[in-house]
Tab-separated table of C-alpha atoms and ligand atoms in Angstrom:
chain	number	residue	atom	x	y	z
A	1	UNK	CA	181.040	67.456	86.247
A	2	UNK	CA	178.721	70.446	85.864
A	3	UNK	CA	175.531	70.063	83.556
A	4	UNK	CA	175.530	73.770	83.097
A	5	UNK	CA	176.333	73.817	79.576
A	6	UNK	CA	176.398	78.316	79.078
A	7	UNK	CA	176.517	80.840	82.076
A	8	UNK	CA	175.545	83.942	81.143
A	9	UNK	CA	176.072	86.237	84.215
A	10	UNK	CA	176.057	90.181	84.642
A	11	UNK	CA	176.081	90.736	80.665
A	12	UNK	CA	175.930	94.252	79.640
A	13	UNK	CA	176.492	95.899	76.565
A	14	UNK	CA	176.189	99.732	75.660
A	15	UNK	CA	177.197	100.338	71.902
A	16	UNK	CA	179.531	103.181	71.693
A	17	UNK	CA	180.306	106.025	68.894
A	18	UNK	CA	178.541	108.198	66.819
A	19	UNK	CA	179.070	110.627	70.071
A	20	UNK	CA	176.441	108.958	71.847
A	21	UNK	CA	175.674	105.264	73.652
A	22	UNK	CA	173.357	103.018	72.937
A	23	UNK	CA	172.727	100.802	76.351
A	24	UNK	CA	171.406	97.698	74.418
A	25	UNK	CA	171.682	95.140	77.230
A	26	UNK	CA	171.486	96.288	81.182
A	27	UNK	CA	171.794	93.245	82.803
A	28	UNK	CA	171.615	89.289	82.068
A	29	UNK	CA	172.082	86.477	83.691
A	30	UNK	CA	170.831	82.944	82.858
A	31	UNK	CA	172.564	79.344	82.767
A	32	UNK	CA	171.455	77.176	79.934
A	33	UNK	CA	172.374	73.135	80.913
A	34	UNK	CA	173.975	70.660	78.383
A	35	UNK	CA	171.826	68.858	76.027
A	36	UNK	CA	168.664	71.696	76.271
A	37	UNK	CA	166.904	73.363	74.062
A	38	UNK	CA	166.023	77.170	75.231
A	39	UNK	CA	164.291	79.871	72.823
A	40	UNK	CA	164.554	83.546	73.758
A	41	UNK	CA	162.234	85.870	72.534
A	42	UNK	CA	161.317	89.515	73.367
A	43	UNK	CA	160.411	93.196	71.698
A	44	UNK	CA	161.777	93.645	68.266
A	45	UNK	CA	165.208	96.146	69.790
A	46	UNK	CA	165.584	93.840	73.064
A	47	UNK	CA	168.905	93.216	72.006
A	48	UNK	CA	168.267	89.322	71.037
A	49	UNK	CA	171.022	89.568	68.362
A	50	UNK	CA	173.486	91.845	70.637
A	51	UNK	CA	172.968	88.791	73.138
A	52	UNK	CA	173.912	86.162	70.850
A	53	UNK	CA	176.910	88.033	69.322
A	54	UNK	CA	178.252	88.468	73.058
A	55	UNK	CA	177.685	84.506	73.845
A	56	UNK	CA	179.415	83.533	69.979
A	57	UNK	CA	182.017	85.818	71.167
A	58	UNK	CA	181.751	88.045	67.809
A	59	UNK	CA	181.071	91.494	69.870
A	60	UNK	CA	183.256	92.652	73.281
A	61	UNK	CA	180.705	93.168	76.206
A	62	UNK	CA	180.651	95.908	77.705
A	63	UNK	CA	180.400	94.209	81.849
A	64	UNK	CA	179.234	90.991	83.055
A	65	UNK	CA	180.655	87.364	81.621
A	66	UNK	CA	179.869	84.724	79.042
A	67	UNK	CA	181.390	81.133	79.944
A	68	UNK	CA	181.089	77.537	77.697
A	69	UNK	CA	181.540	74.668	79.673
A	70	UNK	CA	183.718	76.588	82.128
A	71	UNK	CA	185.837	78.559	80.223
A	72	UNK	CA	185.172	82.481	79.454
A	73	UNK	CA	184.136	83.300	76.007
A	74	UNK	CA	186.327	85.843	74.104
A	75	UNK	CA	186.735	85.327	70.873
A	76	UNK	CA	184.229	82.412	68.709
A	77	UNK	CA	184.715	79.070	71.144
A	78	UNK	CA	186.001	76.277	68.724
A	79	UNK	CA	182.346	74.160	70.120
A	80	UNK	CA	179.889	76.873	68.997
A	81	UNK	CA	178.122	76.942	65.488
A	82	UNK	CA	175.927	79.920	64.863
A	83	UNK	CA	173.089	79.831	62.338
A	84	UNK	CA	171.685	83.411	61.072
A	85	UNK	CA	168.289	84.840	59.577
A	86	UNK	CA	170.134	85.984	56.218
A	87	UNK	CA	170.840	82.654	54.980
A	88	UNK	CA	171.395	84.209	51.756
A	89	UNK	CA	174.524	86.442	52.953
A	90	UNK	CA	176.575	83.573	54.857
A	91	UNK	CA	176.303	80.837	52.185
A	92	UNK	CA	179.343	81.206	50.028
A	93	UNK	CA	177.284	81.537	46.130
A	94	UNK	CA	180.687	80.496	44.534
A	95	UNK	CA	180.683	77.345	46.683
A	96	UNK	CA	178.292	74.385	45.854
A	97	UNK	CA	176.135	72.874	48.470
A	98	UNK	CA	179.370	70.084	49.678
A	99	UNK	CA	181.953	72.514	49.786
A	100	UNK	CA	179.780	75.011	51.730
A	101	UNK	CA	178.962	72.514	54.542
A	102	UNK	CA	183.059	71.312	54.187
A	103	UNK	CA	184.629	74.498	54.563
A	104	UNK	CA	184.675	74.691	58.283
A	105	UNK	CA	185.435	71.134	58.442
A	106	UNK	CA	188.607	72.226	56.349
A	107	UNK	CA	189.277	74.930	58.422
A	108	UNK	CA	189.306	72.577	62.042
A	109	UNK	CA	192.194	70.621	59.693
A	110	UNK	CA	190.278	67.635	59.342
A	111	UNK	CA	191.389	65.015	56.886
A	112	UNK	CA	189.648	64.920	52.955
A	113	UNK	CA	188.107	61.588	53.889
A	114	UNK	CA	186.042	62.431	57.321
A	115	UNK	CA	185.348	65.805	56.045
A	116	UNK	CA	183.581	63.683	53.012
A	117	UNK	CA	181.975	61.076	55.771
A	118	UNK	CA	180.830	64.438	58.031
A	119	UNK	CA	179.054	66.086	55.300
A	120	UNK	CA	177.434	63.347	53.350
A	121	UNK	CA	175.899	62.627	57.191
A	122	UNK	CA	174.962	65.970	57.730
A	123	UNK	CA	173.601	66.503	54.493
A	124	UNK	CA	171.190	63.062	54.328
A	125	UNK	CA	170.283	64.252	58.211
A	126	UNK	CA	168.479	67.373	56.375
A	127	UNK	CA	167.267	65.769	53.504
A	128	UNK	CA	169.840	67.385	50.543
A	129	UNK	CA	171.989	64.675	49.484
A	130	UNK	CA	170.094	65.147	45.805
A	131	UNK	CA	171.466	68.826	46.095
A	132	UNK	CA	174.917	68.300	47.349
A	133	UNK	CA	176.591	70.025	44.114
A	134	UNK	CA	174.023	72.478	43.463
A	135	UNK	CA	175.032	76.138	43.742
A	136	UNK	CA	173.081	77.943	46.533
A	137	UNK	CA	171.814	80.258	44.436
A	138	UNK	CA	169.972	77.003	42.668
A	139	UNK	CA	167.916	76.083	45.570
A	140	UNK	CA	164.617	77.945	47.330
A	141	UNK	CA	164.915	80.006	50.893
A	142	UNK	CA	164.156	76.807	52.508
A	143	UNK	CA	166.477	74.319	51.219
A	144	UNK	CA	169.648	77.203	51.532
A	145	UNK	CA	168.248	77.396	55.366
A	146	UNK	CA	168.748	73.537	55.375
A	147	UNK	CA	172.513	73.847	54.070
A	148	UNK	CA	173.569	76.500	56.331
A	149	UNK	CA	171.867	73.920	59.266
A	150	UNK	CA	174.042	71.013	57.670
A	151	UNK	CA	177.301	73.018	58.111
A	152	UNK	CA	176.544	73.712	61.867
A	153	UNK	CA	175.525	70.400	62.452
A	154	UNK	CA	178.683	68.648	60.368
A	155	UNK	CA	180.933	70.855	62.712
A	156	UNK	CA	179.330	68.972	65.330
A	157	UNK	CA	179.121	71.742	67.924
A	158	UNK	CA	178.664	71.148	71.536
A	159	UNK	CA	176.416	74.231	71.223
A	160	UNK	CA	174.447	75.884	68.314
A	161	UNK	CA	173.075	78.967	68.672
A	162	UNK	CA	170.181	80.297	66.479
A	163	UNK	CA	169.103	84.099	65.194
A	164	UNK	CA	165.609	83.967	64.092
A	165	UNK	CA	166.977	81.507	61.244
A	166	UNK	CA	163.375	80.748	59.880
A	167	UNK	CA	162.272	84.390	59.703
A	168	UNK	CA	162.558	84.609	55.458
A	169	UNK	CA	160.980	81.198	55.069
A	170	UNK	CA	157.196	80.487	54.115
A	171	UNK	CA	155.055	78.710	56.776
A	172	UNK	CA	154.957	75.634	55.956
A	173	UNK	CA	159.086	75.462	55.264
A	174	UNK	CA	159.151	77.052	58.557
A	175	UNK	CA	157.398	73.913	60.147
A	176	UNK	CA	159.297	71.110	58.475
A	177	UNK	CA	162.695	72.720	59.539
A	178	UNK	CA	160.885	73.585	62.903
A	179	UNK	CA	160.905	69.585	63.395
A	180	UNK	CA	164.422	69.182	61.372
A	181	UNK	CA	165.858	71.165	64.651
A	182	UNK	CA	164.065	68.755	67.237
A	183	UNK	CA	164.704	66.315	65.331
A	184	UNK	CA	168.727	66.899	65.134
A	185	UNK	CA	168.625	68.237	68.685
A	186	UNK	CA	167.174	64.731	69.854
A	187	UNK	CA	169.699	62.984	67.696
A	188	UNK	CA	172.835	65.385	68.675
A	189	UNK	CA	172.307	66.282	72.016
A	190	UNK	CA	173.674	69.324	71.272
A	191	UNK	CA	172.911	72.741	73.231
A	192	UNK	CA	170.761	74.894	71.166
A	193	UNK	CA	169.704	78.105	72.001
A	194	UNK	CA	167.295	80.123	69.424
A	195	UNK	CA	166.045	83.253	69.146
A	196	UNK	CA	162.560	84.173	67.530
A	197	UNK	CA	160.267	86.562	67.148
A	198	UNK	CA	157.096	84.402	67.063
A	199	UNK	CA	156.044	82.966	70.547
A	200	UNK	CA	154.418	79.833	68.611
A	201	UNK	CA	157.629	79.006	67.838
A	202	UNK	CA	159.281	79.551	70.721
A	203	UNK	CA	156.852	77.303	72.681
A	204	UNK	CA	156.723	74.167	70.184
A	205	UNK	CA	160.527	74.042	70.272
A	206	UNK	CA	161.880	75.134	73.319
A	207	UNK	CA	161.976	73.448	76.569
A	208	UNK	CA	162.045	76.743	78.266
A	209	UNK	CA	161.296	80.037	77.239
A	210	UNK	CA	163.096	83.134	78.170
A	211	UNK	CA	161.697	86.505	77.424
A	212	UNK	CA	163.639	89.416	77.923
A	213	UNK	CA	162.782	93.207	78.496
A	214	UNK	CA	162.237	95.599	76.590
A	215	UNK	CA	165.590	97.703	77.117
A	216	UNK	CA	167.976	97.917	78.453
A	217	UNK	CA	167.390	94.249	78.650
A	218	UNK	CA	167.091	91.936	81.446
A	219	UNK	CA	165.388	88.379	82.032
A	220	UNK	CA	161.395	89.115	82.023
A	221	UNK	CA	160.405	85.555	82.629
A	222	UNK	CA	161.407	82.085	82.110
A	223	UNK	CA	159.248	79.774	81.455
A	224	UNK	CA	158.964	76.181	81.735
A	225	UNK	CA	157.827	74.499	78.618
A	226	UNK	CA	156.341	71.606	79.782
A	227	UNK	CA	154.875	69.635	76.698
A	228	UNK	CA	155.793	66.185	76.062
A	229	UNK	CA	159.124	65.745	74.114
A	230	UNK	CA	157.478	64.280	71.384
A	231	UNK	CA	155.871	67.231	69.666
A	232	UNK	CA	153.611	67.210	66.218
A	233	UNK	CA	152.946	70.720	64.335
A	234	UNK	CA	149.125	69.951	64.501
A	235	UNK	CA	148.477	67.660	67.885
A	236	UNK	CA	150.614	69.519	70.071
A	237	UNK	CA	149.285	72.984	68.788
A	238	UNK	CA	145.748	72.223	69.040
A	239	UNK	CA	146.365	70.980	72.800
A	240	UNK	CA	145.373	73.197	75.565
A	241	UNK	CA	148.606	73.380	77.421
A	242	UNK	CA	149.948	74.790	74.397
A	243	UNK	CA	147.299	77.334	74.107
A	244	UNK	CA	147.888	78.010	78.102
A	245	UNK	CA	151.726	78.696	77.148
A	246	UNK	CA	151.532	80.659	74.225
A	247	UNK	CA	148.715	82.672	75.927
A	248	UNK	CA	151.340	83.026	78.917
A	249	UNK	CA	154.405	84.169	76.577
A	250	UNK	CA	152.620	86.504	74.757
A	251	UNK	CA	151.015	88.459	77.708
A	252	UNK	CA	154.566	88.089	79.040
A	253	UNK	CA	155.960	89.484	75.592
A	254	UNK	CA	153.201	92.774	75.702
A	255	UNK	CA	153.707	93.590	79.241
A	256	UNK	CA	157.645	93.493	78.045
A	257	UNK	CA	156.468	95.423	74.984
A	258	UNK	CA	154.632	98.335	77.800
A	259	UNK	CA	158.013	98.799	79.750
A	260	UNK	CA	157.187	96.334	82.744
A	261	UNK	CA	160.390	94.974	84.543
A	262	UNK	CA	160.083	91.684	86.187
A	263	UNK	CA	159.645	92.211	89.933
A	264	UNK	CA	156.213	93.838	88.011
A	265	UNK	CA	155.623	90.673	86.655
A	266	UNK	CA	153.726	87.499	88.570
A	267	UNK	CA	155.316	84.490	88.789
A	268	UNK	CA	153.666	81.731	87.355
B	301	ADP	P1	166.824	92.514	68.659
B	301	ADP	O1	167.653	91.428	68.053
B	301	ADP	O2	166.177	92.103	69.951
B	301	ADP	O3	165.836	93.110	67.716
B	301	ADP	P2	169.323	94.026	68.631
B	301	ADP	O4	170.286	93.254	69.440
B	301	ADP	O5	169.436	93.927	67.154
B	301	ADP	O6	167.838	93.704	69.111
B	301	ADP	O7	169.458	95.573	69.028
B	301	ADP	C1	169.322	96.058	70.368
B	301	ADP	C2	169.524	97.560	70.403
B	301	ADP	O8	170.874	97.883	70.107
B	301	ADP	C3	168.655	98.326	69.390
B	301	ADP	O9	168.251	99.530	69.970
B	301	ADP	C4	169.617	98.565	68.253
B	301	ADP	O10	169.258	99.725	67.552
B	301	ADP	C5	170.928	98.741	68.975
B	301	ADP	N1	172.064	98.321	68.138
B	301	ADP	C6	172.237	97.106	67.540
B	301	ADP	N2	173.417	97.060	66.893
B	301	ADP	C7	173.998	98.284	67.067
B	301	ADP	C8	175.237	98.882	66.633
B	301	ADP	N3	176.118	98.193	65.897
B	301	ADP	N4	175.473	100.163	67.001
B	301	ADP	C9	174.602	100.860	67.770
B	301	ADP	N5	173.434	100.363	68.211
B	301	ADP	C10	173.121	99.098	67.869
C-alpha cells in the first residue's frame, strides 16, 4: 500500500467572471504522506485558501488533479474534515456545543448511542466537557475554535485540513490549541495539513514546511522541519535550530513576497 496520503499534481485554478480572470494558482504539485503533519504558508493572495478549497473539493480546478488515498477528489471526500479561520460563521449559534460537534456524526447516519460516545471523546480530548450544552455564542474565540476542532476530530477524518484556524485568537489561546493539534495529531494519526500566515507557527507544528509563490502560485520551497517530535512553546522556540528554520522560512517567505520563482531560490 502507498503511504502517500494527498497528491496534489498540476493544480491550477484561474477564477473566472466579472469579464476578466483571475489566475490564482499556476501550477502545484506536492504529495503529503499518511499520518504527517505539513503547514503551508506564503504571501497574503498566494492562493492558500483557493488551494485548500480545490483539495476539500468545495471549488472545480481549473487543470491539474487532487487525489485522497488514490481516488480523485471532486466533490468533499467522506475522510476529509476542514477547520476555518471564521470560527464564528461555521458554528451553528442555534446549536449548543454537543449538537454542534454531533451534527456531522448525524449526517454519516451513525447511531444516537456512538454519536453520544464520539462526542463526549472528542469533547474531553479538547478540554470542553464542562461546556458541552453551552451555546457558542456563550464561550470566548478560543474555546468556539476548540468546538469546531472537536467536530473534525469526532468525524474522525483520515485527513484534516486547516485555514489559518488560530488567526482571531489571542497569543496565548493560540499556543495552547497550537499543542491541542500536536497533541490530537500524535493521538489520531490523522493527516493534517494547515495553512498560516505566521512562519513561527508553521515551524513549531509542521514537520515540513511548504511555501508557495507569490502568484500565480507554485511550490517555493519545502522544507524539512527537523525538530524533535516532542515540541514545548518555550524550549523548542528558544533552541537554535528553531531560530535557523524560522530564519530560513521567512527569507524564503520575502524572496516569495519580491516575485522570486524557485529555480531563483537555493536549495538548502
Ligand atoms: P491566500 O489564502 O493565500 O491569501 P486566496 O486563495 O484567498 O489567497 O486568493 C488568491 C487570489 O485569488 C487572490 O488574488 C484573490 O483575490 C483571488 N480570489 C480568491 N477568491 C476569488 C474569487 N471567488 N473570485 C475571484 N478571485 C478570487
Amino acid at each position: 500500500m502507498t503511504t502517500t496520503a494527498l497528491e496534489v499534481a498540476g493544480l491550477a485554478k484561474t477564477y473566472t467572471g466579472h469579464g476578466r480572470g483571475v489566475e490564482a494558482i499556476r501550477d502545484l504539485t506536492f504529495r503529503v504522506d499518511r499520518g504527517e503533519l505539513v503547514c503551508i504558508v506564503g504571501p497574503s493572495g498566494a492562493g492558500k485558501t483557493t488551494l485548500l478549497r480545490c483539495i476539500a473539493g468545495l471549488l472545480d480546478a481549473s487543470g491539474g488533479r487532487v487525489t485522497l488515498d488514490g481516488m480523485p477528489v471532486t466533490e468533499p471526500p467522506p475522510g476529509m474534515a476542514v477547520v476555518f479561520q471564521e470560527y464564528g460563521r461555521s458554528l451553528f449559534p442555534w446549536l449548543t456545543v454537543r449538537r454542534n460537534v454531533e451534527l456531522p456524526l448525524k449526517e454519516k447516519g451513525l447511531a444516537r448511542a456512538d454519536r453520544a460516545a464520539k462526542v463526549d471523546a472528542a469533547l474531553d480530548a479538547v478540554g470542553l466537557t464542562e461546556s458541552a450544552d453551552a451555546h457558542p455564542w456563550q464561550l470566548s474565540g478560543g474555546m468556539q475554535q476548540r468546538v469546531a476542532i472537536a467536530r473534525a476530530v469526532a468525524y474522525e477524518p483520515t485527513v484534516l485540513l486547516m485555514d489559518e484556524p488560530f488567526a482571531a485568537v489571542d497569543a496565548q489561546t493560540r499556543a495552547d490549541l497550537e499543542d491541542l493539534v500536536r497533541g490530537l495529531w500524535q493521538r489520531l494519526g490523522v493527516t493534517v495539513l494547515f495553512v498560516t500566515h505566521d512562519i513561527d507557527e508553521s515551524v513549531y507544528l509542521g514537520q515540513r514546511v511548504l511555501v508557495l509563490s507569490n502568484r500565480p502560485t507554485v511550490v517555493l520551497a519545502d522544507v524539512r522541519v527537523d525538530l524533535p517530535d516532542e515540541r514545548d512553546q518555550l524550549k523548542t522556540r528558544s533552541s537554535q535550530q528553531f531560530a535557523d528554520l524560522r530564519t530560513r522560512v521567512y527569507e524564503l517567505v520575502q524572496s516569495a513576497k519580491k516575485g522570486h520563482r524557485p529555480e531563483t531560490v537555493p536549495a538548502g
